[in-house]
mmCIF file of C-alpha atoms in Angstrom:
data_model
loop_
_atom_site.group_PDB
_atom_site.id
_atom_site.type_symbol
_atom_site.label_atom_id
_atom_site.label_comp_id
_atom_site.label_asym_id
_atom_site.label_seq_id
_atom_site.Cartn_x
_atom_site.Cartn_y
_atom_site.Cartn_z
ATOM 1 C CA UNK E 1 83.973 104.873 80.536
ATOM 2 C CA UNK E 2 85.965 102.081 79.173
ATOM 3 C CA UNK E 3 84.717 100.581 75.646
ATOM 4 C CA UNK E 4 85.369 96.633 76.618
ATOM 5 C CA UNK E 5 84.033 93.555 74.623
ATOM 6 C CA UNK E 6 82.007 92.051 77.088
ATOM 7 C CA UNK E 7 81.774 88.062 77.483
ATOM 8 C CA UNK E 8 80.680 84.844 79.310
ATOM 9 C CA UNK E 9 80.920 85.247 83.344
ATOM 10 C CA UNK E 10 83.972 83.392 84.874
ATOM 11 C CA UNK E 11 83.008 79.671 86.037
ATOM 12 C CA UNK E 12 82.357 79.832 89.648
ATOM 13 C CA UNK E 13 85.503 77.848 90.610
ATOM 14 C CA UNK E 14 87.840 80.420 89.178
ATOM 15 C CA UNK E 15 89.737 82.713 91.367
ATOM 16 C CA UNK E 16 91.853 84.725 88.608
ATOM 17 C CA UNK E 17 89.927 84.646 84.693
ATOM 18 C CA UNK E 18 91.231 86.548 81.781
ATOM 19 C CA UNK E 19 89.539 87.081 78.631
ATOM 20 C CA UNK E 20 91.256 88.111 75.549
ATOM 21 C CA UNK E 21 92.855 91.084 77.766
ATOM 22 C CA UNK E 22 94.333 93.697 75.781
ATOM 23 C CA UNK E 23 96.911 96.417 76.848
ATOM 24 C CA UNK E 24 99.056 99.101 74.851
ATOM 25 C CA UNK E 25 101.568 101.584 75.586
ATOM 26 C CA UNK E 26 101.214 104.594 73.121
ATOM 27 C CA UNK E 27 99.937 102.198 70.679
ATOM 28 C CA UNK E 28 102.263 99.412 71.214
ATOM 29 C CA UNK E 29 100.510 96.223 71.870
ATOM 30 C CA UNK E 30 101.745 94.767 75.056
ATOM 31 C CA UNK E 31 99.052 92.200 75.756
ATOM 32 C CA UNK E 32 97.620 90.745 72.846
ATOM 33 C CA UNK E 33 94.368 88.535 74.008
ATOM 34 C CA UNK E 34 95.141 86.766 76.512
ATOM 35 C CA UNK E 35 92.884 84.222 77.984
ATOM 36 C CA UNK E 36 93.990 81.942 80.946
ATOM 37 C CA UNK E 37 92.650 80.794 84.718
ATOM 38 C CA UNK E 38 93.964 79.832 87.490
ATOM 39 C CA UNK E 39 91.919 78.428 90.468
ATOM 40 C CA UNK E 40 92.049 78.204 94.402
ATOM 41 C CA UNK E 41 94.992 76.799 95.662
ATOM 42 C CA UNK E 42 96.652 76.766 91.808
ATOM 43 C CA UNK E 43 100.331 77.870 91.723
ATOM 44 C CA UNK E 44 100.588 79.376 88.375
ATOM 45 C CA UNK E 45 103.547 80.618 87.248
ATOM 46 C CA UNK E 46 104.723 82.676 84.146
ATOM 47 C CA UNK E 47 108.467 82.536 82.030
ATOM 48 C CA UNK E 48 108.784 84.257 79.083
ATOM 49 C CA UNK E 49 111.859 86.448 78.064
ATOM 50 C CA UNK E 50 111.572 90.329 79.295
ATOM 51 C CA UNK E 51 109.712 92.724 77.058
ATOM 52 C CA UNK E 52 106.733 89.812 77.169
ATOM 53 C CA UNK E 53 104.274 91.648 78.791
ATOM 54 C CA UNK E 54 104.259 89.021 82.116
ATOM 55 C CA UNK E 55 104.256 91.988 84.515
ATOM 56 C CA UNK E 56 102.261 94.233 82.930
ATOM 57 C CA UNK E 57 99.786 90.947 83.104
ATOM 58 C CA UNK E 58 100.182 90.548 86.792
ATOM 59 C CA UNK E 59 99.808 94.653 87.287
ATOM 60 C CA UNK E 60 96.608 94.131 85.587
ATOM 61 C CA UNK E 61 95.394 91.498 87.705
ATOM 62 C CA UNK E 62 95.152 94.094 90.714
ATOM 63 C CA UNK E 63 94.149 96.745 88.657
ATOM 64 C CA UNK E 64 97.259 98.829 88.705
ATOM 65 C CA UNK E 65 97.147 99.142 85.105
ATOM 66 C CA UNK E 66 94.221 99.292 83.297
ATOM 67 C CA UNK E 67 93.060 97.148 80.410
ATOM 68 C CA UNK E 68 92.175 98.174 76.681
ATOM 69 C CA UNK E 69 90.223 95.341 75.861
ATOM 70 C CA UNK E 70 88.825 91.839 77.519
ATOM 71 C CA UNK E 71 87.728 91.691 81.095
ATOM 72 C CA UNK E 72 89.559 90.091 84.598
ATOM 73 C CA UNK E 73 88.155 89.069 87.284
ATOM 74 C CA UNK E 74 88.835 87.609 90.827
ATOM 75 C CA UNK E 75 86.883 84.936 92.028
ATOM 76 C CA UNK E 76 83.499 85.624 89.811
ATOM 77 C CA UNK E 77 84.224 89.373 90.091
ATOM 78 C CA UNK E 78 85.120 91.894 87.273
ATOM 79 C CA UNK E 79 88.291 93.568 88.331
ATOM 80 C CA UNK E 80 88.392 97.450 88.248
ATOM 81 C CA UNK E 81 85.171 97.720 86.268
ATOM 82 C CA UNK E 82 81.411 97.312 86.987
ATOM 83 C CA UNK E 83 78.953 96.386 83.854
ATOM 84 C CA UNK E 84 75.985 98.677 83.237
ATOM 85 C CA UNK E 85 73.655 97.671 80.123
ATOM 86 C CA UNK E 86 76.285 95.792 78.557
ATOM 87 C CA UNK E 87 79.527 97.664 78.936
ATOM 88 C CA UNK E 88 82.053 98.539 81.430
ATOM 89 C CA UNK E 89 82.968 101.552 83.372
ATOM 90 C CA UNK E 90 85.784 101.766 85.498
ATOM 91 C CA UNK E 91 85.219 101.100 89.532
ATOM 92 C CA UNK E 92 85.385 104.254 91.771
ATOM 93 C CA UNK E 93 88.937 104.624 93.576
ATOM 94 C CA UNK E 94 87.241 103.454 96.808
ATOM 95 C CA UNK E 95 86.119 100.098 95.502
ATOM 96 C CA UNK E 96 89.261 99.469 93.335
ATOM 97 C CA UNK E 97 91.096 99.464 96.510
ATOM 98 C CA UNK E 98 88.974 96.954 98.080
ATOM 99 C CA UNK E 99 89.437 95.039 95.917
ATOM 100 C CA UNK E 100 92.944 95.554 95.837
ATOM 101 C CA UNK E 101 93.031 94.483 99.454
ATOM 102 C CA UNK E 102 92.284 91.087 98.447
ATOM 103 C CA UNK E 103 95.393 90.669 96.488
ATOM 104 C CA UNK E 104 98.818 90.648 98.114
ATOM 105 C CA UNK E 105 102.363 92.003 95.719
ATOM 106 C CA UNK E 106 105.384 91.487 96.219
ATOM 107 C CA UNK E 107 107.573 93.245 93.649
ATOM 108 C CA UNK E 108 111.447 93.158 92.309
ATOM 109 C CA UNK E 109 112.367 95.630 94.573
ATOM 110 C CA UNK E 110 111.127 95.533 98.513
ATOM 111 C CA UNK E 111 109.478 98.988 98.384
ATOM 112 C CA UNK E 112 109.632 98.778 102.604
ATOM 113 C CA UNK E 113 109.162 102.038 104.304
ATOM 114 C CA UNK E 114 112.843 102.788 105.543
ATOM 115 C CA UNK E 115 111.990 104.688 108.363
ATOM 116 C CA UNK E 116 110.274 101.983 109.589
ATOM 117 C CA UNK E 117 111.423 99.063 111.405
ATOM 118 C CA UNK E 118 110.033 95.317 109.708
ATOM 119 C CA UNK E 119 107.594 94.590 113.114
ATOM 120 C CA UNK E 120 106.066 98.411 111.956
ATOM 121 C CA UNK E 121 106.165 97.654 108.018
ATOM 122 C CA UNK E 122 104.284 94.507 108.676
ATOM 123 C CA UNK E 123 101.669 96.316 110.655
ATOM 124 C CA UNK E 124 101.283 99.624 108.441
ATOM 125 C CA UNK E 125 98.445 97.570 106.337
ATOM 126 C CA UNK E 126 96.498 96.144 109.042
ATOM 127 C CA UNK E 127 96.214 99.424 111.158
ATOM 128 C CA UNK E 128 96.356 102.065 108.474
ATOM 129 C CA UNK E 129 93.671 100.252 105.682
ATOM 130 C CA UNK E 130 92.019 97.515 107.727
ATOM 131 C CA UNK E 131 91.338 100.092 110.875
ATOM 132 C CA UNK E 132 92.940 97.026 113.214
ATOM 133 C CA UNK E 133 93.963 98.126 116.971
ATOM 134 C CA UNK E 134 97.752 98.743 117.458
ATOM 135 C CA UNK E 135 98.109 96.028 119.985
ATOM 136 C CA UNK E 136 96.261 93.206 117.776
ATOM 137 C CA UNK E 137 98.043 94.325 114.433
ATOM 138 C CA UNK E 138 101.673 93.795 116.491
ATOM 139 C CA UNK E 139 100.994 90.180 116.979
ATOM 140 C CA UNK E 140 99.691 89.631 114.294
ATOM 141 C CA UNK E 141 102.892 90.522 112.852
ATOM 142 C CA UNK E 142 104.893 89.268 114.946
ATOM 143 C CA UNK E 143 103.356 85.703 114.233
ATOM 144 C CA UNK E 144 104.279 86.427 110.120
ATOM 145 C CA UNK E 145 107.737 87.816 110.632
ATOM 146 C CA UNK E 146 107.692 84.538 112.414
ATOM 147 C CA UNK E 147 106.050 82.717 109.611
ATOM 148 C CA UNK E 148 108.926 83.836 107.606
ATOM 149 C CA UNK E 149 111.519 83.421 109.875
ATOM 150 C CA UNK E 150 112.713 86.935 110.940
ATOM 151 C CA UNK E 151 110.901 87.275 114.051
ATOM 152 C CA UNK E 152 114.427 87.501 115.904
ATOM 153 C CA UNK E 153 114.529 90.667 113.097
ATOM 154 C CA UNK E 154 111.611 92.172 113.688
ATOM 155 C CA UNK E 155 113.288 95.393 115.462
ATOM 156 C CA UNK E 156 115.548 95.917 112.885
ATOM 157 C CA UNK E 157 115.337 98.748 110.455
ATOM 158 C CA UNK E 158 115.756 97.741 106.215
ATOM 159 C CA UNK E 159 118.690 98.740 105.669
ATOM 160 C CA UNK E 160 120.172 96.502 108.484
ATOM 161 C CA UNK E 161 118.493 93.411 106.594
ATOM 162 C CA UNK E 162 119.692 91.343 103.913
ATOM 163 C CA UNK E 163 118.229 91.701 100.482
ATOM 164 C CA UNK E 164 116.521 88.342 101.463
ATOM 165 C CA UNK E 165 115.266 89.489 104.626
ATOM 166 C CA UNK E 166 113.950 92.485 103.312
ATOM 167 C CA UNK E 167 111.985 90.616 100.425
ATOM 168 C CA UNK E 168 110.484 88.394 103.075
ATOM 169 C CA UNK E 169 109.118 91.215 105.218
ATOM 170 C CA UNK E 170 107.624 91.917 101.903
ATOM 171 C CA UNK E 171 106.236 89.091 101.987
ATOM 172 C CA UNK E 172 104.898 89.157 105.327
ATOM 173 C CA UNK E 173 103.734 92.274 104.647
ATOM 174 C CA UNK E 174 101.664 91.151 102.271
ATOM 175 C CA UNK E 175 100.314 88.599 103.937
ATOM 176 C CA UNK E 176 98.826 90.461 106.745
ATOM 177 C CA UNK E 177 96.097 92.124 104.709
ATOM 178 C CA UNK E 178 94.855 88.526 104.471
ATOM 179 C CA UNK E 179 94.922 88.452 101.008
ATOM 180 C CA UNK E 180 92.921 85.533 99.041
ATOM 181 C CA UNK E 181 95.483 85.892 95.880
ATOM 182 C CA UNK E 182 99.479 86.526 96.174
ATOM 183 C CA UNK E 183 101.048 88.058 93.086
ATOM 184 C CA UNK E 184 105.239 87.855 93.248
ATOM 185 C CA UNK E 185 106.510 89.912 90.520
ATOM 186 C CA UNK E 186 109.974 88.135 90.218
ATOM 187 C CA UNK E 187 110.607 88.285 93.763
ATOM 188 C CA UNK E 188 113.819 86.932 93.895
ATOM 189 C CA UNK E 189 115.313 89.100 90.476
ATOM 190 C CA UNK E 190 117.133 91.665 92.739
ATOM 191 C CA UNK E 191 118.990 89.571 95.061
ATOM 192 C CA UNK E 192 122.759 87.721 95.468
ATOM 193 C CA UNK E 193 122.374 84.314 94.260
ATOM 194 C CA UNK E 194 122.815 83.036 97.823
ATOM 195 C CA UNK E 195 119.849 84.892 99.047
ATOM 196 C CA UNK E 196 117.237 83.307 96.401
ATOM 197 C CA UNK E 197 116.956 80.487 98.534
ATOM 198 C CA UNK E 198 115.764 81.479 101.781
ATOM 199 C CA UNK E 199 113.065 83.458 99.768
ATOM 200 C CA UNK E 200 112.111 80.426 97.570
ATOM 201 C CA UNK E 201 111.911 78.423 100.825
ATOM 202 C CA UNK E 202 109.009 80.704 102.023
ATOM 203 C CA UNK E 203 106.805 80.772 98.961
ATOM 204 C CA UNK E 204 107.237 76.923 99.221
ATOM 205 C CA UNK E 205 105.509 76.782 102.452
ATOM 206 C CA UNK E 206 102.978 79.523 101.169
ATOM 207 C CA UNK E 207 102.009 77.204 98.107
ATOM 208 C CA UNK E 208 101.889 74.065 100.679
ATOM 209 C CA UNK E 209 99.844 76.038 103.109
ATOM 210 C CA UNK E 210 97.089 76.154 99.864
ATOM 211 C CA UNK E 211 97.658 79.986 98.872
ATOM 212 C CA UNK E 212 96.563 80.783 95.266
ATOM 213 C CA UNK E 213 99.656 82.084 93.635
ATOM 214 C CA UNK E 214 100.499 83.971 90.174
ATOM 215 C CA UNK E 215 104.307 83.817 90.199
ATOM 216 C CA UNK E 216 106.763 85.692 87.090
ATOM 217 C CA UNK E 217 110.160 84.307 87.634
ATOM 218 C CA UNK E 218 113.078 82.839 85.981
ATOM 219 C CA UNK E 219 113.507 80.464 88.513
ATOM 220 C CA UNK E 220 113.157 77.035 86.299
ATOM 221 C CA UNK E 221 113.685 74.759 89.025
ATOM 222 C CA UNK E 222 111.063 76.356 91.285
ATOM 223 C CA UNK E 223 108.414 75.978 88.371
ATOM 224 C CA UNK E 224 108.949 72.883 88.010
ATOM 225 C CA UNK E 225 108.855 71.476 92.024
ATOM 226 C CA UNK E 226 106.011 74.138 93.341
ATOM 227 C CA UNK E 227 104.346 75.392 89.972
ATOM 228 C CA UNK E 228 100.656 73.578 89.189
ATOM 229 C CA UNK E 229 100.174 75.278 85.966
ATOM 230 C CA UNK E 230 103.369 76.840 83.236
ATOM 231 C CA UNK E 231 102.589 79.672 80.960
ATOM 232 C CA UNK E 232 105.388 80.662 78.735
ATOM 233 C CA UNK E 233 104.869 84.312 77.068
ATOM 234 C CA UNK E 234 106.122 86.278 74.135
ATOM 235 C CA UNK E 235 105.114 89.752 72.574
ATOM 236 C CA UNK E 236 102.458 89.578 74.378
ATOM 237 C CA UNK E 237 100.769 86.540 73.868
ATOM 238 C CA UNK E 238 100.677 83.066 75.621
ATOM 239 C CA UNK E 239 102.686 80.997 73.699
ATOM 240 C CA UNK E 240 102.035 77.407 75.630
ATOM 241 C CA UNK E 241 100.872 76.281 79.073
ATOM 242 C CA UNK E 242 100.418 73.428 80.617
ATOM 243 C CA UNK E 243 101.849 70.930 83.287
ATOM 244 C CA UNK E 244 105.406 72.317 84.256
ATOM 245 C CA UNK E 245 107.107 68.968 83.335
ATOM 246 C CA UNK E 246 105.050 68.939 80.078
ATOM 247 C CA UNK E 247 105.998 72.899 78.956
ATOM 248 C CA UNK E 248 109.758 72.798 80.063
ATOM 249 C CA UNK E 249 110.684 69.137 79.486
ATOM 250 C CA UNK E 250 108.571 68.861 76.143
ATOM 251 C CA UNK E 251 107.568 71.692 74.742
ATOM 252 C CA UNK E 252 105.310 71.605 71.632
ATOM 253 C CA UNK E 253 106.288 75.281 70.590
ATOM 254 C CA UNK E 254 109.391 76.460 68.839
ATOM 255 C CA UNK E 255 109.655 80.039 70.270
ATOM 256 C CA UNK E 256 109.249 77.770 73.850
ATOM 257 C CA UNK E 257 111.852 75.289 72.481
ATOM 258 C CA UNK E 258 114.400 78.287 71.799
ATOM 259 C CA UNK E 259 113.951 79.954 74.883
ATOM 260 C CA UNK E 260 114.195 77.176 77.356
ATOM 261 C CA UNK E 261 117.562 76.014 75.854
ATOM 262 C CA UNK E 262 119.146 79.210 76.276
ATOM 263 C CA UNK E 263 117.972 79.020 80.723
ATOM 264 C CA UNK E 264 118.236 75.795 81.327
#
């Protein structure tokens, strides 16, 4: 049992909610109350400076960390937690990872299975979680290795990709469990400049194609052409959000003011 403040249900038209979500390391704050939503179709993206607590948010979202305080949910409901006479007690294992399979990650690193090739990476998910037949979960990867445009890769093992390649198998990978929510953890952090691009150019498409994305990067100028909604963090809390030409052409906030000048 988890001792939660419980609150208001999340408006109907809300596919991520947070409520004054709380999270500490061995007593260290890391998350100090924060409250935010983004809704279907929303590209919401979060800058802050590292030690802000941005990932540890998004880990939370998908319940791979648990929260101290405050509730999530995803689309109307609670993440990780049912509500029983008016407090909260963490899901069983089973349900936590159903509802895990409605959220796709795609980390800093590629975490893709090395001994596999990225046609059998892709398909892992579908056949191994969602019970799909072998034959139907190979085209359906083959059409999202497409999507991303490594189906001419497909046979190829990880380490005869680029770092780019490999992130966007990660991607597809992702995408094959059909998720209703991507997460992208700063997806393009571990690769040669010259790679972010081709990475970049797919979550483009994914936010054009109306996917519902939370997005911790650094990458300014992607905010700013794809991103709906800006959140800038620090120590934990959300300092300002807003429009991205409103937060990172005008911000209101000092601690936003300071930061910005030193990335853009």
């Amino acid at each position: 049992m988890t001792d939660l403040s419980t609150t208001a249900s999340a408006p109907a038209a809300a596919m991520v909610q947070a409520e004054d979500v709380w999270k500490s390391y061995d007593n260290t704050p890391v998350l100090k109350g924060i409250t935010l939503q983004v809704s279907p179709g929303e590209v919401f993206l979060l800058l802050g400076p590292s030690g802000s607590g941005k990932s540890t948010f998004l880990r939370c979202i998908n319940h791979l960390e648990t929260i101290d305080a405050g509730r999530l949910m995803l689309d109307g409901e609670l993440i990780g937690y049912d509500e029983r006479s008016g407090r909260l007690y963490e899901k069983k294992p089973r349900d936590v990872a159903r509802q895990r399979r409605q959220v796709g990650m795609v980390f800093q690193q590629f975490n893709l299975f090395a001994h596999r090739t990225a046609l059998e990476n892709v398909m892992e998910g579908p056949v191994q979680v969602a019970g799909l037949a072998k034959s139907e979960a190979r085209d359906k990867a083959t059409a999202l290795l497409d999507r991303v445009g490594l189906a001419d890769r497909r046979h190829l093992y990880p380490n005869q990709l680029s770092g780019g390649q490999q992130q966007r198998v990660a991607i597809a990978r992702a995408l094959a469990m059909e998720p209703k929510l991507m997460l992208f953890d700063e997806p393009t952090s571990a690769l040669d400049p010259e790679l972010v691009g081709e990475v970049l150019d797919v979550m483009r498409q994914l936010a054009a194609d109306g996917m519902t994305m939370v997005v911790v990067t650094h990458e300014i100028g992607f905010a700013r052409e794809v991103g709906d909604t800006v959140a800038f963090m620090d120590a934990g809390v959300v300092v300002e959000s807003g429009r991205p030409d409103d937060v990172l052409l005008n911000p209101q906030q000092a601690r936003t003011q300071a930061f910005l000048s030193k990335v853009l």
